[in-house]
PDB file of C-alpha atoms in Angstrom:
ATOM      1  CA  UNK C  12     121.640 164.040 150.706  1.00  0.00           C
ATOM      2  CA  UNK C  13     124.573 162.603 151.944  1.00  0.00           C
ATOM      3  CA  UNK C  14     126.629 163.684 148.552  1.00  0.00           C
ATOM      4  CA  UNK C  15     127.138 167.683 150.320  1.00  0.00           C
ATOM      5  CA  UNK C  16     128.076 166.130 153.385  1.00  0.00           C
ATOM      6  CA  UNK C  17     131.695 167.190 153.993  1.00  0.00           C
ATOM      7  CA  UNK C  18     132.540 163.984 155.659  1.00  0.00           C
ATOM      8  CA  UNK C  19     132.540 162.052 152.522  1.00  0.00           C
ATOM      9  CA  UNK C  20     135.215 164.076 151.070  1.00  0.00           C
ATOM     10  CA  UNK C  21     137.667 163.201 154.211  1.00  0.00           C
ATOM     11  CA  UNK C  22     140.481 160.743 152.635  1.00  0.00           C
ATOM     12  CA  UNK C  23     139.996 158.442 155.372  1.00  0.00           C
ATOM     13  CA  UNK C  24     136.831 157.748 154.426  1.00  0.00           C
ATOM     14  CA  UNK C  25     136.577 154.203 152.698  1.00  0.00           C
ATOM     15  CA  UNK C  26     132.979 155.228 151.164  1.00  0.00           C
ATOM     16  CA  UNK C  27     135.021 157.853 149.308  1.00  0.00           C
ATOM     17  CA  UNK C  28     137.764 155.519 147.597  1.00  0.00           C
ATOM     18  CA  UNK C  29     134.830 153.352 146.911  1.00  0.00           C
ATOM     19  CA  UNK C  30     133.845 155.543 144.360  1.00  0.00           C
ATOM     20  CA  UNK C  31     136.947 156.619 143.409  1.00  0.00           C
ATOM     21  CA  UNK C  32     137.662 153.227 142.657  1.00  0.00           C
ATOM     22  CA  UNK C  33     134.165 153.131 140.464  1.00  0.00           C
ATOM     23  CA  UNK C  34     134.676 156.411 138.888  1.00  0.00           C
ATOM     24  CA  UNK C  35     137.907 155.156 137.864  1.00  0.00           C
ATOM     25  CA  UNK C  36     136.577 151.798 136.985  1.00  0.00           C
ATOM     26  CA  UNK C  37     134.058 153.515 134.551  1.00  0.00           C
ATOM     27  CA  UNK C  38     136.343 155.988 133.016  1.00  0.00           C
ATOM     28  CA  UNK C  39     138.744 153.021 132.461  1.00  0.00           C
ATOM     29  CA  UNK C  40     136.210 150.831 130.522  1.00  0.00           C
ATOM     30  CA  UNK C  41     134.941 153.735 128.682  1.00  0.00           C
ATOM     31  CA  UNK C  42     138.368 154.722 127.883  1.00  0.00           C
ATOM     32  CA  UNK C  43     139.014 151.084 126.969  1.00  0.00           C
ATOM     33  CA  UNK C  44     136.030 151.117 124.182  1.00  0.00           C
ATOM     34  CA  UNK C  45     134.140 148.537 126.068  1.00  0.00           C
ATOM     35  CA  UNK C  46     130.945 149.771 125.388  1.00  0.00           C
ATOM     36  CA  UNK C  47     132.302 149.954 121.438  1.00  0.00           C
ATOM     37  CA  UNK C  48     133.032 146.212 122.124  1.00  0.00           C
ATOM     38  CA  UNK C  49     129.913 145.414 123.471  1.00  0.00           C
ATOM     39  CA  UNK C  50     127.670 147.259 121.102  1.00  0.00           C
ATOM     40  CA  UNK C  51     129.692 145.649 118.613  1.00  0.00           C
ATOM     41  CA  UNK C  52     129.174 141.928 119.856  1.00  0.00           C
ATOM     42  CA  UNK C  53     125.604 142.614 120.671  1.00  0.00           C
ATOM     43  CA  UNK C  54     125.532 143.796 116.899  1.00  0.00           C
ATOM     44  CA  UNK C  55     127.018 140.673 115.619  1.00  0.00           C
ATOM     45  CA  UNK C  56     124.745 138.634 117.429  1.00  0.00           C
ATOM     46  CA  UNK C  57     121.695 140.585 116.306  1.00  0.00           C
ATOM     47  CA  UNK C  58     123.180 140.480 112.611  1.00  0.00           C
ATOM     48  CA  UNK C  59     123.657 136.421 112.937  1.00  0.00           C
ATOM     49  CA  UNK C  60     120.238 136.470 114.248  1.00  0.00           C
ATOM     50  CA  UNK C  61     118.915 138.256 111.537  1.00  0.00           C
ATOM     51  CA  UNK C  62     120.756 136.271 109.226  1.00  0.00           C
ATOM     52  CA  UNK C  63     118.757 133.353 110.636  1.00  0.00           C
ATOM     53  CA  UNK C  64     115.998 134.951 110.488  1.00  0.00           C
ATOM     54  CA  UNK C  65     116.664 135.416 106.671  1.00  0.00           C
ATOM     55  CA  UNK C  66     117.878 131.895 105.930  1.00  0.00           C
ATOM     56  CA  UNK C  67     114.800 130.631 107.806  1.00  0.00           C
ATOM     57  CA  UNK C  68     112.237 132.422 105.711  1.00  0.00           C
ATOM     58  CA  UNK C  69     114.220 131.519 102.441  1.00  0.00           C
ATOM     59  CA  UNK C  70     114.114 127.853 103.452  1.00  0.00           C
ATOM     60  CA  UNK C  71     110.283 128.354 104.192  1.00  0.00           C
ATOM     61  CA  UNK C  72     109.527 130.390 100.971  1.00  0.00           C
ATOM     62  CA  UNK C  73     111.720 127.015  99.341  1.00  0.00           C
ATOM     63  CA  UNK C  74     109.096 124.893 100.984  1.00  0.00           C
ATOM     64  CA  UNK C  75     106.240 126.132 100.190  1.00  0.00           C
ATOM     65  CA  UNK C  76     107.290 126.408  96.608  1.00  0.00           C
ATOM     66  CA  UNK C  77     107.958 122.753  96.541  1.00  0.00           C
ATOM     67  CA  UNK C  78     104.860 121.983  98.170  1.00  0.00           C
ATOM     68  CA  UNK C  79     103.015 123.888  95.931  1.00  0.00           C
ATOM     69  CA  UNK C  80     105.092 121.786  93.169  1.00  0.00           C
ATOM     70  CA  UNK C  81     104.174 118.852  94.652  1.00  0.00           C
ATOM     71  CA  UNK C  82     100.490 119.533  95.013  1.00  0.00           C
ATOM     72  CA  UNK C  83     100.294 120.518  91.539  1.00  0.00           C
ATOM     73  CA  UNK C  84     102.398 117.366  90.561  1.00  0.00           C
ATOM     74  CA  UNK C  85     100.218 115.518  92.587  1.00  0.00           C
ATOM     75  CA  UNK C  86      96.965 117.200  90.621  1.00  0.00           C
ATOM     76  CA  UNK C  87      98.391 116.458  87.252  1.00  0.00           C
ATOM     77  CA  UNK C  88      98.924 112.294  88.691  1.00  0.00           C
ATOM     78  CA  UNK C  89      95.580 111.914  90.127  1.00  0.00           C
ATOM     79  CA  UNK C  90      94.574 113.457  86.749  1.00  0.00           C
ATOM     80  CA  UNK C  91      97.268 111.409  84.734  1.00  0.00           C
ATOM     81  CA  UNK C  92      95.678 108.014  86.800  1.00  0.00           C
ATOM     82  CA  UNK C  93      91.462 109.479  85.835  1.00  0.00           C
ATOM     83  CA  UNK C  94      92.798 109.265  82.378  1.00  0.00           C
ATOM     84  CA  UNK C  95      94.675 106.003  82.120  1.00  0.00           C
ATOM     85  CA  UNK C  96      91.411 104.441  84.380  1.00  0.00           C
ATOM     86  CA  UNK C  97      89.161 106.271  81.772  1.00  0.00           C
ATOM     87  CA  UNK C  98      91.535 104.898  78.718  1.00  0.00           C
ATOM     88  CA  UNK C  99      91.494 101.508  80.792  1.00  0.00           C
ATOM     89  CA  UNK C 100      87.686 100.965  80.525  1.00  0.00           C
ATOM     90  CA  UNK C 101      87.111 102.197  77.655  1.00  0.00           C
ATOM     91  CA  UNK C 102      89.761  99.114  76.425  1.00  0.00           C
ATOM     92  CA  UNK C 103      88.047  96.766  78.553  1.00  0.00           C
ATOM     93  CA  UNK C 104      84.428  97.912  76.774  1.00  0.00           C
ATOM     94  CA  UNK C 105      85.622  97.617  73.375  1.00  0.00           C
ATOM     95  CA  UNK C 106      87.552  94.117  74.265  1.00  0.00           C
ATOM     96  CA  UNK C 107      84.336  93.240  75.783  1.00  0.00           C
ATOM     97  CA  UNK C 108      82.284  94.310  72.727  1.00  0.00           C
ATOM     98  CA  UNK C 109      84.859  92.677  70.166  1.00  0.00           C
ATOM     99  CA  UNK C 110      84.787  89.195  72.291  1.00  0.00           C
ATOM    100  CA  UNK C 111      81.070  89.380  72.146  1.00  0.00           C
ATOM    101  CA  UNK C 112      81.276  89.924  68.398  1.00  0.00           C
ATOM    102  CA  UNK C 113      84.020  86.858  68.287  1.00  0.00           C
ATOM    103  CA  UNK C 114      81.604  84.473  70.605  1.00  0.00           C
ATOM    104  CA  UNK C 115      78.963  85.061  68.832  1.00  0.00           C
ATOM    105  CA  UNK C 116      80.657  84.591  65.233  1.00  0.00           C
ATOM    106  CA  UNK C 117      82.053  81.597  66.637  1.00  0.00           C
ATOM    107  CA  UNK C 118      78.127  80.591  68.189  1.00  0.00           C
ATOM    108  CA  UNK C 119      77.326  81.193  64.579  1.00  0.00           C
ATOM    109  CA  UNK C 120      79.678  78.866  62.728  1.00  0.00           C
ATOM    110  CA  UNK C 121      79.453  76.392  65.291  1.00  0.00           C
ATOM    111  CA  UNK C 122      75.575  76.200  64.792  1.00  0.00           C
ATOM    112  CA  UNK C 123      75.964  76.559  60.962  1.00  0.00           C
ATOM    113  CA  UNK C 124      78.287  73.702  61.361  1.00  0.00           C
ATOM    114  CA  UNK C 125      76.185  71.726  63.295  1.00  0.00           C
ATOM    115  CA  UNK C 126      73.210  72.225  61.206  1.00  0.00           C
ATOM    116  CA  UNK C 127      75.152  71.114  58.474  1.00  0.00           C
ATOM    117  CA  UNK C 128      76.319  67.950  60.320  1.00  0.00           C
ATOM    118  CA  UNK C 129      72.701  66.937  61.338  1.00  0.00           C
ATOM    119  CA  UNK C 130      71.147  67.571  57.522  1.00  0.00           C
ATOM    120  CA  UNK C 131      74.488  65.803  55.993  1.00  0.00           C
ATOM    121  CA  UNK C 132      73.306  62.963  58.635  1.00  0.00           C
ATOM    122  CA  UNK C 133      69.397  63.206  58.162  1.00  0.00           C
ATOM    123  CA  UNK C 134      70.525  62.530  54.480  1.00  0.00           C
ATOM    124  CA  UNK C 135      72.859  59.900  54.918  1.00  0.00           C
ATOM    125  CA  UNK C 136      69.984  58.157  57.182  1.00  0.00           C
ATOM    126  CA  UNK C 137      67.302  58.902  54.983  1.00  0.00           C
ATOM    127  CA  UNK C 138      69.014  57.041  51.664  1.00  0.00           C
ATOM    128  CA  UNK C 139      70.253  54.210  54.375  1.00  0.00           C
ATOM    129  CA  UNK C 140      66.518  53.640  55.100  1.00  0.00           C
ATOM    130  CA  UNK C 141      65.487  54.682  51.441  1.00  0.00           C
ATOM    131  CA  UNK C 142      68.166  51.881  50.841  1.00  0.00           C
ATOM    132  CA  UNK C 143      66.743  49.348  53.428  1.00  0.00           C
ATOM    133  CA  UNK C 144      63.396  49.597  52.248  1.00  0.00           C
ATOM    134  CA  UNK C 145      64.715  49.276  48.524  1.00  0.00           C
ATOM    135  CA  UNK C 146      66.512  46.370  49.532  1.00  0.00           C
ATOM    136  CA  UNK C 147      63.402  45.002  51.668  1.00  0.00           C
ATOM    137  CA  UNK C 148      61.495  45.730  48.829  1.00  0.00           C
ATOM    138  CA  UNK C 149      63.402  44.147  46.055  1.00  0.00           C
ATOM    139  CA  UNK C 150      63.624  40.916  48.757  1.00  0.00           C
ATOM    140  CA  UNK C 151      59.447  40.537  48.996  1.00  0.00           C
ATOM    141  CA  UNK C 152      58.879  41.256  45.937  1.00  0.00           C
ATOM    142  CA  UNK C 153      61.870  38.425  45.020  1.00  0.00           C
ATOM    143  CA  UNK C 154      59.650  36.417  47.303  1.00  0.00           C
ATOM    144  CA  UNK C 155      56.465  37.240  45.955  1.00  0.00           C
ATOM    145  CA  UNK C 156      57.501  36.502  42.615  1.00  0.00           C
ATOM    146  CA  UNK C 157      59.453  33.296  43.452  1.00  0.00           C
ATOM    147  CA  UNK C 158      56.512  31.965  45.008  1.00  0.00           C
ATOM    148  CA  UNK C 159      54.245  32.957  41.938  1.00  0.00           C
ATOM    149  CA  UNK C 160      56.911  31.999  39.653  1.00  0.00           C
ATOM    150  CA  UNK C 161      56.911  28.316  41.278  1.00  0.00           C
ATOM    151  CA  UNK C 162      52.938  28.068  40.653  1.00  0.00           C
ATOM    152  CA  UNK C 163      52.951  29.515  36.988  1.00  0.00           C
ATOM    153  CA  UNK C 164      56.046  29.608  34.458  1.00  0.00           C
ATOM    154  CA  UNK C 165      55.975  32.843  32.841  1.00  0.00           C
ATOM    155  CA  UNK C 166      53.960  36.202  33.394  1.00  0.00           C
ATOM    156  CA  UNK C 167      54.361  38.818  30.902  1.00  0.00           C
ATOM    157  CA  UNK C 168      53.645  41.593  32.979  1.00  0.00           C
ATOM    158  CA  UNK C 169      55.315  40.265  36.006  1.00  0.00           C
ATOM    159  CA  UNK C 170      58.319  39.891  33.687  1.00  0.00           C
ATOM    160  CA  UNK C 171      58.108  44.110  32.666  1.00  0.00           C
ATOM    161  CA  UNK C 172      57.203  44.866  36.103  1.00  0.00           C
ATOM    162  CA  UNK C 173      60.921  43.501  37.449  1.00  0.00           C
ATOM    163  CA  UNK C 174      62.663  44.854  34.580  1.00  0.00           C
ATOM    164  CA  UNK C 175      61.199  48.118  36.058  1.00  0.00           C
ATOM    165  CA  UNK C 176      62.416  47.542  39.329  1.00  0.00           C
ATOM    166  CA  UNK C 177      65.668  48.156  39.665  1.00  0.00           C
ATOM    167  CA  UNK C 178      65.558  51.461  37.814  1.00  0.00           C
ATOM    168  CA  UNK C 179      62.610  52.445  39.875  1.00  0.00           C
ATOM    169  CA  UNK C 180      64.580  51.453  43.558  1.00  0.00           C
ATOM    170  CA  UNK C 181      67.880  53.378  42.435  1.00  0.00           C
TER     171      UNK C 181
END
């Protein structure tokens, strides 16, 4: 050990003012407070750290809130959008139902009124032939008696029989 060797303690010995000069140093600093000031820094530094810490799980805690707001808002859409789809067929089933009701009302009427149209016109063609063939009628039997009338002057029952006639055609 070189520290009991009385050579080191000669004061021309530059190993010895070497650590003079550190002891000195050291009792200096410590005198100083530098280890105060350090501690102290290093203590800021670990407070801001910590404070960063803290603001960083608040912001996280924040976020997960809103997610968890947003999931549930995003539940109650997608639940919103089921029921307005739901509400949306359920219109387009009932539309559907009410415009078969219409169409077939309107099938309904339509046929009524053509029914209607075709009996109004079988009975307007009917008493035009009923009147043709009263008309041909009356014209032979104008013939038929003009042509008997020219052989024989009077006939008293061809006479009743055209009084008939006309009520009979009419």
């Amino acid at each position: 050990m070189e520290f009991f060797n009385p050579h080191l303690y000669d004061l021309a010995n530059a190993e010895l003012w070497v650590a003079i000069g550190l002891i000195a140093f050291f009792v200096i600093v410590a005198v100083a407070g530098v280890p105060k000031l350090v501690g102290g820094a290093l203590d800021a530094k670990a407070a801001k750290i910590q404070a960063e810490l803290d603001e960083a799980a608040r912001l996280r805690a924040e976020a997960e809130a809103l997610l968890a707001q947003i999931r549930q808002e995003k539940a109650e859409a997608e639940a919103q959008a089921a029921e307005m789809l739901k509400a949306a067929e359920a219109d387009a089933r009932r539309l559907e139902e009410e415009s078969k009701v219409k169409l077939e009302e309107s099938l309904a009427r339509r046929q009524q009124l053509a029914e209607r149209r075709i009996a109004q016109a079988e009975a307007q063609a009917s008493a035009e032939v009923k009147a043709a063939a009263a008309d041909l009628a009356a014209r032979a039997a104008e013939q038929i008696l003009a042509a008997r009338l020219a052989g024989q002057k009077s006939d008293p029952m061809l006479d009743a029989a055209i009084a008939q006639l006309g009520s009979r055609l009419n």
